mmCIF file of N, CA and C in Angstrom:
data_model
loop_
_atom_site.group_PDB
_atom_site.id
_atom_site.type_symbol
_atom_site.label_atom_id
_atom_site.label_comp_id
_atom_site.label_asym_id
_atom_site.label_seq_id
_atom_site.Cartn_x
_atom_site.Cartn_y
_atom_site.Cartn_z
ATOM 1 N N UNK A 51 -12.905 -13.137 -62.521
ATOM 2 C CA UNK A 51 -12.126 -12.716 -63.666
ATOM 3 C C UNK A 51 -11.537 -11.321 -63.439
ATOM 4 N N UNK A 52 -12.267 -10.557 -62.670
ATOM 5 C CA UNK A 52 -11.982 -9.201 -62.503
ATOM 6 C C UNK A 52 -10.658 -8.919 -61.107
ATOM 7 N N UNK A 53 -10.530 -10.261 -61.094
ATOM 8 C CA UNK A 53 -9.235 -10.173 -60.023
ATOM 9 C C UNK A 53 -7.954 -10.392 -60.243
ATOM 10 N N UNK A 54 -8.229 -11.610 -61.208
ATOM 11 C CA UNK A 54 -7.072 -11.798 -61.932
ATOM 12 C C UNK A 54 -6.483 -11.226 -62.946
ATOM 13 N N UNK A 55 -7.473 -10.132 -63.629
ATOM 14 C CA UNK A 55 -7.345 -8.506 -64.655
ATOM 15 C C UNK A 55 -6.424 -8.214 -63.522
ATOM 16 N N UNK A 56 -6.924 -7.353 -62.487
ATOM 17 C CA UNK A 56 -5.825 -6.885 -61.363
ATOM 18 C C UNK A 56 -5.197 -6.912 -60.724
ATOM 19 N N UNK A 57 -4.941 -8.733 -60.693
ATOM 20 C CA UNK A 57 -3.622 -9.465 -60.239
ATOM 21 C C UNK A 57 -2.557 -9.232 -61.692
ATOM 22 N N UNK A 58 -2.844 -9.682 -62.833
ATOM 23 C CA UNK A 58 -2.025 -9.456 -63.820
ATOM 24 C C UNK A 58 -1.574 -8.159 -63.812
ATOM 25 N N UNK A 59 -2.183 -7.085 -64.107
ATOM 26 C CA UNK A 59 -2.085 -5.602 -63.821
ATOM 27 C C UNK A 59 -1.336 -5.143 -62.928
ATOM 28 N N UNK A 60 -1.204 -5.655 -61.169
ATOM 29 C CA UNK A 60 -0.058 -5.509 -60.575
ATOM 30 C C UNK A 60 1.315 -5.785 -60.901
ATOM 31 N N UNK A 61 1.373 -7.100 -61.185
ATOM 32 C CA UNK A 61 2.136 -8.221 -61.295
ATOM 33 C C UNK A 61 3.416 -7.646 -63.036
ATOM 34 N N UNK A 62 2.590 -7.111 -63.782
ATOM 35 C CA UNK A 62 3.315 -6.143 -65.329
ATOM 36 C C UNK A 62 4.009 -4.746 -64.621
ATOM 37 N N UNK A 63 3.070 -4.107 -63.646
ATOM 38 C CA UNK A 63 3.418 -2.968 -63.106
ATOM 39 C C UNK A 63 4.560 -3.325 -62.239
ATOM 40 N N UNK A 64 4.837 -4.309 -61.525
ATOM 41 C CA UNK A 64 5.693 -4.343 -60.243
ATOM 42 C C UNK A 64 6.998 -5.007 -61.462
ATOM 43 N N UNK A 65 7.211 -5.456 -62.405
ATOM 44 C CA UNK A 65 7.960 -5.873 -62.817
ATOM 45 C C UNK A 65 8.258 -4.863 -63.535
ATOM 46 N N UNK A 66 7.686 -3.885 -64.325
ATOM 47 C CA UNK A 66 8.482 -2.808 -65.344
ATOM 48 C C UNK A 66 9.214 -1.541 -64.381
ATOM 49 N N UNK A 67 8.971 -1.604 -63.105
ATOM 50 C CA UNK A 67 9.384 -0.635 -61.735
ATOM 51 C C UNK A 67 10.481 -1.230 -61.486
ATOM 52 N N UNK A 68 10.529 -2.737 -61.158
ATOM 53 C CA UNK A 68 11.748 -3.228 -61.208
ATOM 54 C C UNK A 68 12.607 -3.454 -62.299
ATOM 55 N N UNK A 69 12.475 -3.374 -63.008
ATOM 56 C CA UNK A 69 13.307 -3.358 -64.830
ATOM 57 C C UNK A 69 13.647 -2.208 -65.143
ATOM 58 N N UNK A 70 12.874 -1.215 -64.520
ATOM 59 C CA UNK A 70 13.583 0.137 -64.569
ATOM 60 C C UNK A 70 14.706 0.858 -63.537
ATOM 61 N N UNK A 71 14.834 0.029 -62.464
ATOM 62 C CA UNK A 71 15.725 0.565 -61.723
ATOM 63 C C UNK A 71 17.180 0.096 -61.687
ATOM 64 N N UNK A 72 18.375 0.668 -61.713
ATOM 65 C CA UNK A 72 19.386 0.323 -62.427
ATOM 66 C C UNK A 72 20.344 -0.226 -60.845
ATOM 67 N N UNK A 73 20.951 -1.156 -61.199
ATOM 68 C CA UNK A 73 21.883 -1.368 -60.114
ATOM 69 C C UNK A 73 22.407 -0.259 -58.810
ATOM 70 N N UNK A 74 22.857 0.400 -59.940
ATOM 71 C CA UNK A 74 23.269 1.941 -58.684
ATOM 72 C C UNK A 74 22.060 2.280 -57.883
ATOM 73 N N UNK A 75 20.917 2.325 -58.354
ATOM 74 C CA UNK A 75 19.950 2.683 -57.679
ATOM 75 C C UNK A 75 19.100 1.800 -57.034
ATOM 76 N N UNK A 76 19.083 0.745 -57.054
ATOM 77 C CA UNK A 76 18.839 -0.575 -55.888
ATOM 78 C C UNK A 76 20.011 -0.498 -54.874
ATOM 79 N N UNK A 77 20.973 -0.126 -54.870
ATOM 80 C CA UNK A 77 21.851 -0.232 -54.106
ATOM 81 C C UNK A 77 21.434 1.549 -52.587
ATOM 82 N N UNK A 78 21.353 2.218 -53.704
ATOM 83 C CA UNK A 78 20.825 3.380 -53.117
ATOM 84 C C UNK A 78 19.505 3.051 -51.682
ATOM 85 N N UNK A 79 18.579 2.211 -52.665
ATOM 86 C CA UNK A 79 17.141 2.416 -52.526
ATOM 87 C C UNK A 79 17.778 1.062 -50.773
ATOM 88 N N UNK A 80 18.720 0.016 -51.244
ATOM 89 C CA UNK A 80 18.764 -0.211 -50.359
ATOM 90 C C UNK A 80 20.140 0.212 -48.975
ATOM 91 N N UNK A 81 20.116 0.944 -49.420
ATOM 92 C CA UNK A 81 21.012 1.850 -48.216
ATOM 93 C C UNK A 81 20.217 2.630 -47.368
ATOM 94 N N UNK A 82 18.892 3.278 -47.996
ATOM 95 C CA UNK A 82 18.261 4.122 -47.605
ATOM 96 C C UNK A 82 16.886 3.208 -46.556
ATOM 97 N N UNK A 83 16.797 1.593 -47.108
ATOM 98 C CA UNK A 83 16.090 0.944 -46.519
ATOM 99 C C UNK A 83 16.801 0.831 -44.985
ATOM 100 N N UNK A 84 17.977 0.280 -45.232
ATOM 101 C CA UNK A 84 18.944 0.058 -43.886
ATOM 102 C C UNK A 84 18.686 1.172 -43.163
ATOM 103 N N UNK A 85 19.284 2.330 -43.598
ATOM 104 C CA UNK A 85 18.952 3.715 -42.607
ATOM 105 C C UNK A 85 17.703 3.991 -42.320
ATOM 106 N N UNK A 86 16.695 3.620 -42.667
ATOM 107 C CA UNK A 86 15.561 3.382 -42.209
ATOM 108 C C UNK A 86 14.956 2.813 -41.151
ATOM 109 N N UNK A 87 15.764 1.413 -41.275
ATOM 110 C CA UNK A 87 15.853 0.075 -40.080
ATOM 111 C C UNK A 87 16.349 0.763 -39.166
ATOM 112 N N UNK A 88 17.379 1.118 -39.204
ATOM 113 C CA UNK A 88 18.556 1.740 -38.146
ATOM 114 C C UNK A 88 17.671 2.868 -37.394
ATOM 115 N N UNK A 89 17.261 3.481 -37.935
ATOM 116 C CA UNK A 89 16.404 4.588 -37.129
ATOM 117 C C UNK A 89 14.731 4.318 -36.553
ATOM 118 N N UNK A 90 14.435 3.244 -36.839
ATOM 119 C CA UNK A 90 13.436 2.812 -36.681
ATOM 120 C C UNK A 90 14.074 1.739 -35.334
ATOM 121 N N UNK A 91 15.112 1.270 -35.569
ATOM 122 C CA UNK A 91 15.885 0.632 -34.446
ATOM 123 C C UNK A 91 15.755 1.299 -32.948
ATOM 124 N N UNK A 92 16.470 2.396 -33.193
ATOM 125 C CA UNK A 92 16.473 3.532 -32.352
ATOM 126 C C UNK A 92 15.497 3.994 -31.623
ATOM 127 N N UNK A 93 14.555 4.426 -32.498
ATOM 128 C CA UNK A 93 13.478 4.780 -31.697
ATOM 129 C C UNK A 93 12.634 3.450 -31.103
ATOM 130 N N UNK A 94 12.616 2.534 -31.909
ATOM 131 C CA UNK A 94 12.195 1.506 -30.601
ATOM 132 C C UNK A 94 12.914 1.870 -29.214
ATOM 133 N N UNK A 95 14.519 1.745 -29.248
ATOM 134 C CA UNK A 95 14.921 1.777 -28.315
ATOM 135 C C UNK A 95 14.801 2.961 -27.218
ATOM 136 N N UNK A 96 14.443 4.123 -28.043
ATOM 137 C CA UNK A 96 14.269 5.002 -27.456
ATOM 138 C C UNK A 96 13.074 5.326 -25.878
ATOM 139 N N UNK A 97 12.098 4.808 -27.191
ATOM 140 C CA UNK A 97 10.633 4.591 -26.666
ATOM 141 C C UNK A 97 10.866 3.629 -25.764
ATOM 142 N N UNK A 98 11.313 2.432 -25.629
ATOM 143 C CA UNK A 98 11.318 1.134 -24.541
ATOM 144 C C UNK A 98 12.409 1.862 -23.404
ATOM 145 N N UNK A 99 13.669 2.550 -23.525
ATOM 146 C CA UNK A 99 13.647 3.633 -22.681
ATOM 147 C C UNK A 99 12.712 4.439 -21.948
ATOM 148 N N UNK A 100 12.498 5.412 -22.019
ATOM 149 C CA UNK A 100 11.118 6.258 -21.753
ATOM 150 C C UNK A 100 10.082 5.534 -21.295
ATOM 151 N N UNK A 101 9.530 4.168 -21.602
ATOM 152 C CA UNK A 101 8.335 3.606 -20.634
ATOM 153 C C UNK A 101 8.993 2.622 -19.505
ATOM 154 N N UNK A 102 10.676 2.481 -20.211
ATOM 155 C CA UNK A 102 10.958 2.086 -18.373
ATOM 156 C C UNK A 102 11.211 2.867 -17.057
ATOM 157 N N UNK A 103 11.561 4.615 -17.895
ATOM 158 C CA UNK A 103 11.907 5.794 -16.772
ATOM 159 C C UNK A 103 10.319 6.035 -16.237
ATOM 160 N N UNK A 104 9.571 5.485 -17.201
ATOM 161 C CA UNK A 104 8.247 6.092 -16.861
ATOM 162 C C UNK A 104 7.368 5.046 -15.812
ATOM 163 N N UNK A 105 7.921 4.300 -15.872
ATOM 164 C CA UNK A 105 7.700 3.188 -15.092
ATOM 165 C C UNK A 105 7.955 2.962 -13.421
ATOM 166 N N UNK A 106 9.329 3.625 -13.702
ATOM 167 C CA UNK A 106 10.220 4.121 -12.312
ATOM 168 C C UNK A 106 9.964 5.474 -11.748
ATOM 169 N N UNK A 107 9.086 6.750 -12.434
ATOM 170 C CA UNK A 107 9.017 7.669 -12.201
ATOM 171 C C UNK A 107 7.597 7.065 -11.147
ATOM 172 N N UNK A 108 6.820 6.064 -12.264
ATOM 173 C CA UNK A 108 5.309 5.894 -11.105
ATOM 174 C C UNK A 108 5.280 5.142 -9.729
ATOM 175 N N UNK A 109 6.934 4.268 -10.319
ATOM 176 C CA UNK A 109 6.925 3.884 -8.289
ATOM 177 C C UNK A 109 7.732 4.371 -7.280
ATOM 178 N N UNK A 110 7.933 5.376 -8.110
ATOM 179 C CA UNK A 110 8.809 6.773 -6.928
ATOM 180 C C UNK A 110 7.666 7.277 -6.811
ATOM 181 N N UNK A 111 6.502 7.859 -7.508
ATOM 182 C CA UNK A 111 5.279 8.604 -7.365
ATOM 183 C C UNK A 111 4.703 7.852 -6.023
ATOM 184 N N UNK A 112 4.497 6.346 -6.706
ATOM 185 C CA UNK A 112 3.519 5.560 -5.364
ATOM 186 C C UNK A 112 4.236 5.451 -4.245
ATOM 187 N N UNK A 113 5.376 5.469 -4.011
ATOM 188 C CA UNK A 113 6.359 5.397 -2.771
ATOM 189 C C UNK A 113 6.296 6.835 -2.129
ATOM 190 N N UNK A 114 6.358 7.927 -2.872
ATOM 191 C CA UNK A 114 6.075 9.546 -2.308
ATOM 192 C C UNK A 114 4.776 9.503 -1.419
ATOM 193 N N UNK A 115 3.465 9.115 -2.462
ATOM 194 C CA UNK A 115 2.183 8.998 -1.826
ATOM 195 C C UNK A 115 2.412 7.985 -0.887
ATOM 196 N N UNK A 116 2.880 7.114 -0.763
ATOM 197 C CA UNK A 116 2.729 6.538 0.754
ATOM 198 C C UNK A 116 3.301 7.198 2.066
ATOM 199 N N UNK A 117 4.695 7.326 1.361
ATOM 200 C CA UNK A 117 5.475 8.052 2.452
ATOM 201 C C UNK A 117 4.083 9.145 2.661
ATOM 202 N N UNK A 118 3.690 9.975 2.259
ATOM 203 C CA UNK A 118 2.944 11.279 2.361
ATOM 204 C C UNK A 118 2.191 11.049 3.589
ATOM 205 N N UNK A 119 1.342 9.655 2.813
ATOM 206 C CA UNK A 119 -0.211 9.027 4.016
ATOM 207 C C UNK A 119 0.803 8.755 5.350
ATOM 208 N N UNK A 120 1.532 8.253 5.000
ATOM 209 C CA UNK A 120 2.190 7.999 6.887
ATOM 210 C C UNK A 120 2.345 8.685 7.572
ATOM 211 N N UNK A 121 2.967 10.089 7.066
ATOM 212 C CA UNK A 121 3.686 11.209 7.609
ATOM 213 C C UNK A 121 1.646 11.871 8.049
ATOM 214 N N UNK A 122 1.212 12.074 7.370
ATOM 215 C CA UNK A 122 -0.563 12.331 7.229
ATOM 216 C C UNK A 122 -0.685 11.623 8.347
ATOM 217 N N UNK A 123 -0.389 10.314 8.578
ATOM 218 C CA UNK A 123 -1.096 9.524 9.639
ATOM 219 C C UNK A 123 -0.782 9.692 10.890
ATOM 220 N N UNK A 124 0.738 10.006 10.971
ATOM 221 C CA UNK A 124 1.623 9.927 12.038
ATOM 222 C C UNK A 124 1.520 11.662 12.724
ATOM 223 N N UNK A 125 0.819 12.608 11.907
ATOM 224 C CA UNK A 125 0.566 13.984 12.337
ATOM 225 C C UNK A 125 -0.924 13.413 13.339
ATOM 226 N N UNK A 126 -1.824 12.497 12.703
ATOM 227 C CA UNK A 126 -3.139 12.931 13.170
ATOM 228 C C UNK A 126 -2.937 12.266 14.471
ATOM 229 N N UNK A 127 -2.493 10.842 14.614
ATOM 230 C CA UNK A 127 -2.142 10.219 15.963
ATOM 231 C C UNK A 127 -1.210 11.164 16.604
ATOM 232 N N UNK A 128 -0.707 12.359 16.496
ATOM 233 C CA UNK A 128 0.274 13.320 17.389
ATOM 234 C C UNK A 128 -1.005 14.200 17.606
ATOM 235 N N UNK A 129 -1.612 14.713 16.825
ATOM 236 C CA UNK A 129 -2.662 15.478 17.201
ATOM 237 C C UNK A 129 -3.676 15.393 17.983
ATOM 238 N N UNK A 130 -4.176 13.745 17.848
ATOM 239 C CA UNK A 130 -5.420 13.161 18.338
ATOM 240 C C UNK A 130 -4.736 13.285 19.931
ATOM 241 N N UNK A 131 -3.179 12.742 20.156
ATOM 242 C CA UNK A 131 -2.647 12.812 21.648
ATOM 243 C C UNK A 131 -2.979 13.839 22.400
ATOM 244 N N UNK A 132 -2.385 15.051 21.603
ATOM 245 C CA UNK A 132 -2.539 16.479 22.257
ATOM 246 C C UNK A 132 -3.970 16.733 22.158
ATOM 247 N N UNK A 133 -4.875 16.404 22.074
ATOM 248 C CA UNK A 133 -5.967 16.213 21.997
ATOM 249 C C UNK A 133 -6.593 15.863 23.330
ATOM 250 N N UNK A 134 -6.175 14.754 23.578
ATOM 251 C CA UNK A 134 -6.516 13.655 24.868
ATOM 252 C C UNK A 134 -5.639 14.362 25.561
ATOM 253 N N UNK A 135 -4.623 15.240 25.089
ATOM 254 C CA UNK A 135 -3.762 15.695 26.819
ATOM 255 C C UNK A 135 -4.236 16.944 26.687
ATOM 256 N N UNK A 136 -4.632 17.655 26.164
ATOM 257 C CA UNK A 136 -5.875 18.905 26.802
ATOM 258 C C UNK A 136 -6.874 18.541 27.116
ATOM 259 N N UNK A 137 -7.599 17.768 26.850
ATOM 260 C CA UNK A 137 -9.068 17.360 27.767
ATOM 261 C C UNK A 137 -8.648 16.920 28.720
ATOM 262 N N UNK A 138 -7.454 16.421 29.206
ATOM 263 C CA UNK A 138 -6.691 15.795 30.476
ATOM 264 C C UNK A 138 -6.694 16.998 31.623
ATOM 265 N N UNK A 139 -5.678 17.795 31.037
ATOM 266 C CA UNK A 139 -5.597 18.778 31.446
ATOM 267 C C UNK A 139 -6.704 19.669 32.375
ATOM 268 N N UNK A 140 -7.761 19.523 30.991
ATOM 269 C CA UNK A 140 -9.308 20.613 31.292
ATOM 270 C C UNK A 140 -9.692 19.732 32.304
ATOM 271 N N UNK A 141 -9.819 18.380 32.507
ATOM 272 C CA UNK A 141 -10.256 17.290 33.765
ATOM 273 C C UNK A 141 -9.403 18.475 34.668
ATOM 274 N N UNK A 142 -8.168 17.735 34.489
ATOM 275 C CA UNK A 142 -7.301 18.167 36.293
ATOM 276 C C UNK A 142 -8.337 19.596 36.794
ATOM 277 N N UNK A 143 -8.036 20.240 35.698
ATOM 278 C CA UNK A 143 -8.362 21.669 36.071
ATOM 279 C C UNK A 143 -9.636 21.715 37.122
ATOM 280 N N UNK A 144 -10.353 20.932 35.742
ATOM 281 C CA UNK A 144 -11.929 21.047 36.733
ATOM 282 C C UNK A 144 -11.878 20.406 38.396
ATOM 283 N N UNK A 145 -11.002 19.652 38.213
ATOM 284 C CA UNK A 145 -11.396 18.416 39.692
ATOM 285 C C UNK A 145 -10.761 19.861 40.488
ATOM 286 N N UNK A 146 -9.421 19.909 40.316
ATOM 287 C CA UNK A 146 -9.160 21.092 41.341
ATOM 288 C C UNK A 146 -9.836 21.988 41.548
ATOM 289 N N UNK A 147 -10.807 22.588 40.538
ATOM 290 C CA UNK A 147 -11.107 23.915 40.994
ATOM 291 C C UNK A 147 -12.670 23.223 41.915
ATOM 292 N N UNK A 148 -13.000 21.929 41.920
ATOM 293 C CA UNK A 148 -14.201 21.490 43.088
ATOM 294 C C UNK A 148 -13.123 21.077 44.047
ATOM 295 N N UNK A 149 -11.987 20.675 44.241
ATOM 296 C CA UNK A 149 -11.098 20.553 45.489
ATOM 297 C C UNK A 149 -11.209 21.991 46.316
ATOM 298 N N UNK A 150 -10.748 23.004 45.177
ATOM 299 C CA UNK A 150 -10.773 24.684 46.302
ATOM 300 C C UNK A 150 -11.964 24.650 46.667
ATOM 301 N N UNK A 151 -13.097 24.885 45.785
ATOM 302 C CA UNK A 151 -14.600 25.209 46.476
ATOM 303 C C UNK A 151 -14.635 24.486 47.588
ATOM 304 N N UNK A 152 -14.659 23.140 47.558
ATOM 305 C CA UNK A 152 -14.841 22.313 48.807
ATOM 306 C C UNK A 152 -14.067 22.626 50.146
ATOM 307 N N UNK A 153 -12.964 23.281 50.179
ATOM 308 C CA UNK A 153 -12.017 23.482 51.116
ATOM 309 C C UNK A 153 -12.596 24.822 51.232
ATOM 310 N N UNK A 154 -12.934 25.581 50.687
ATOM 311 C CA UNK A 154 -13.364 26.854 51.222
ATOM 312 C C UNK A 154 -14.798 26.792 51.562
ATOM 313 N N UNK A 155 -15.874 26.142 51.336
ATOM 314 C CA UNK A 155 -16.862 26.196 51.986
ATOM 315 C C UNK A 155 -16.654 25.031 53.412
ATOM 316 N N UNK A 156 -15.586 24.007 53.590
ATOM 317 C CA UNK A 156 -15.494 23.706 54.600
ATOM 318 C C UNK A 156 -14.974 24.440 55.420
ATOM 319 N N UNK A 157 -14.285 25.522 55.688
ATOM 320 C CA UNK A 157 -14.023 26.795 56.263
ATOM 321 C C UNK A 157 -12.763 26.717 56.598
ATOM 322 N N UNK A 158 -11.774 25.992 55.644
ATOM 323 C CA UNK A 158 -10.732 25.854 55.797
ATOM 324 C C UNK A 158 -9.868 26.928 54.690
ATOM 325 N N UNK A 159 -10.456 27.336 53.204
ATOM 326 C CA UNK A 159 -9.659 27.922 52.911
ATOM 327 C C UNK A 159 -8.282 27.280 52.614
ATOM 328 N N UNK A 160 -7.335 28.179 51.690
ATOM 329 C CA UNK A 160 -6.147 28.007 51.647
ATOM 330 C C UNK A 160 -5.491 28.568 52.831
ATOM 331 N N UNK A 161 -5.022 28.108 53.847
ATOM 332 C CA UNK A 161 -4.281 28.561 55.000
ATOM 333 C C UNK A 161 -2.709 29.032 54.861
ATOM 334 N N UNK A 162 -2.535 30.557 55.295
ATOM 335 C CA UNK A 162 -1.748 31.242 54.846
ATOM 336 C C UNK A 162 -0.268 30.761 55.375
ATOM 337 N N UNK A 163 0.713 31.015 55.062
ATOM 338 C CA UNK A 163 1.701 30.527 55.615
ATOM 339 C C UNK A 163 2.199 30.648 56.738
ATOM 340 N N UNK A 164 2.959 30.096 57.531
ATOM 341 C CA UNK A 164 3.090 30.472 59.041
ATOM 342 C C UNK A 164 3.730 32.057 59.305
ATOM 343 N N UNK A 165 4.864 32.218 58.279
ATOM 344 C CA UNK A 165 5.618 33.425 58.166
ATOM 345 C C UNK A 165 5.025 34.952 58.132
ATOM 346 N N UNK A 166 3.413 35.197 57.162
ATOM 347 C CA UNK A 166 2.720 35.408 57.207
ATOM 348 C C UNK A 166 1.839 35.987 58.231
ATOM 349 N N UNK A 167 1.776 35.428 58.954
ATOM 350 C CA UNK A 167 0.805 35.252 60.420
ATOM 351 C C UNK A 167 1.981 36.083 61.267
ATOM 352 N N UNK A 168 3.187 35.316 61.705
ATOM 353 C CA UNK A 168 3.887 36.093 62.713
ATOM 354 C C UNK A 168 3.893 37.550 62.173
ATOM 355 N N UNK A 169 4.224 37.917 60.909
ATOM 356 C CA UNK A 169 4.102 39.226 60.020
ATOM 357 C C UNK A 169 3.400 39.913 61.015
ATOM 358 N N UNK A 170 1.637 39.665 61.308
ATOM 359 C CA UNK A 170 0.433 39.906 61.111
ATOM 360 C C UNK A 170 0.795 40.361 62.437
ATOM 361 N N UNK A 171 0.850 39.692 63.378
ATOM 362 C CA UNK A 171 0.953 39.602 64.916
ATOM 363 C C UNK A 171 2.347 40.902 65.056
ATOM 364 N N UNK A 172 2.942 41.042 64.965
ATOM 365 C CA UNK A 172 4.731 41.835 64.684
ATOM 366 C C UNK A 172 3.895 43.202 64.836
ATOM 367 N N UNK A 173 2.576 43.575 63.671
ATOM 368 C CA UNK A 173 2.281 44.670 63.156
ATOM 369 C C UNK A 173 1.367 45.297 64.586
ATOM 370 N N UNK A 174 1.657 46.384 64.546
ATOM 371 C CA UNK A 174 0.620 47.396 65.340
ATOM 372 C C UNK A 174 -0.143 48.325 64.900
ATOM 373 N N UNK A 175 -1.056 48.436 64.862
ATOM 374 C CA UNK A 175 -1.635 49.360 64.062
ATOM 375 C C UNK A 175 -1.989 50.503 64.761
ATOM 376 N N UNK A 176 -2.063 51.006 63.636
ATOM 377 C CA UNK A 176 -2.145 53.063 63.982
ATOM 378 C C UNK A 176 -2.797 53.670 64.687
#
């Protein structure tokens, strides 16, 4: 019973609101509804804008970060090279420097040039 008290009660109220409003001003009330729509239009559109730039901003983001990791990847495989070509290097080095020892304890030495020698022989000493 206590619903239909406040169904009736709406139902007197929503009708003396409408009995009071005069043509000119339904006309108003609905102009102001339209411009309402209309801007409510808008910003939908606005907003469905904005989450498609935002959309395109995150797969330029994920395309940056990849590009990034490659360029990242493509430094460490250049690095890791120069890497392997100085320990290359430090090899040669080492083998040669047991090539000299070996030639100089076989009593061969680096043998001086021929030009050298005649020099040696040319000279008289004091």
């Amino acid at each position: 019973m206590k619903n239909v008290t406040w169904l009736f009660f709406f139902v007197v109220i929503s009708i003396s609101v409408v009995a009071c409003v005069t043509p000119k001003q339904y006309a108003a009330l609905q102009s102001d509804i339209n411009n309402l729509n209309y801007r409510i239009d808008s910003t939908n559109s606005a907003i469905t804008y904005i989450w498609y730039s935002l959309d395109n901003v995150d797969v330029k983001l994920q395309n940056l970060k990849e590009e990034q990791i490659n360029r990242l990847n493509d430094y460490m495989l250049q690095t890791d090279s120069l890497v392997a070509t100085q320990e290359d290097l430090f090899d040669i080095r080492k083998r040669l420097s047991t090539v000299e020892t070996h030639l100089k304890t076989a009593g061969q030495g680096f043998a001086p040039a021929k030009d050298q020698e005649v020099v040696k022989k040319k000279r008289t000493p004091y």
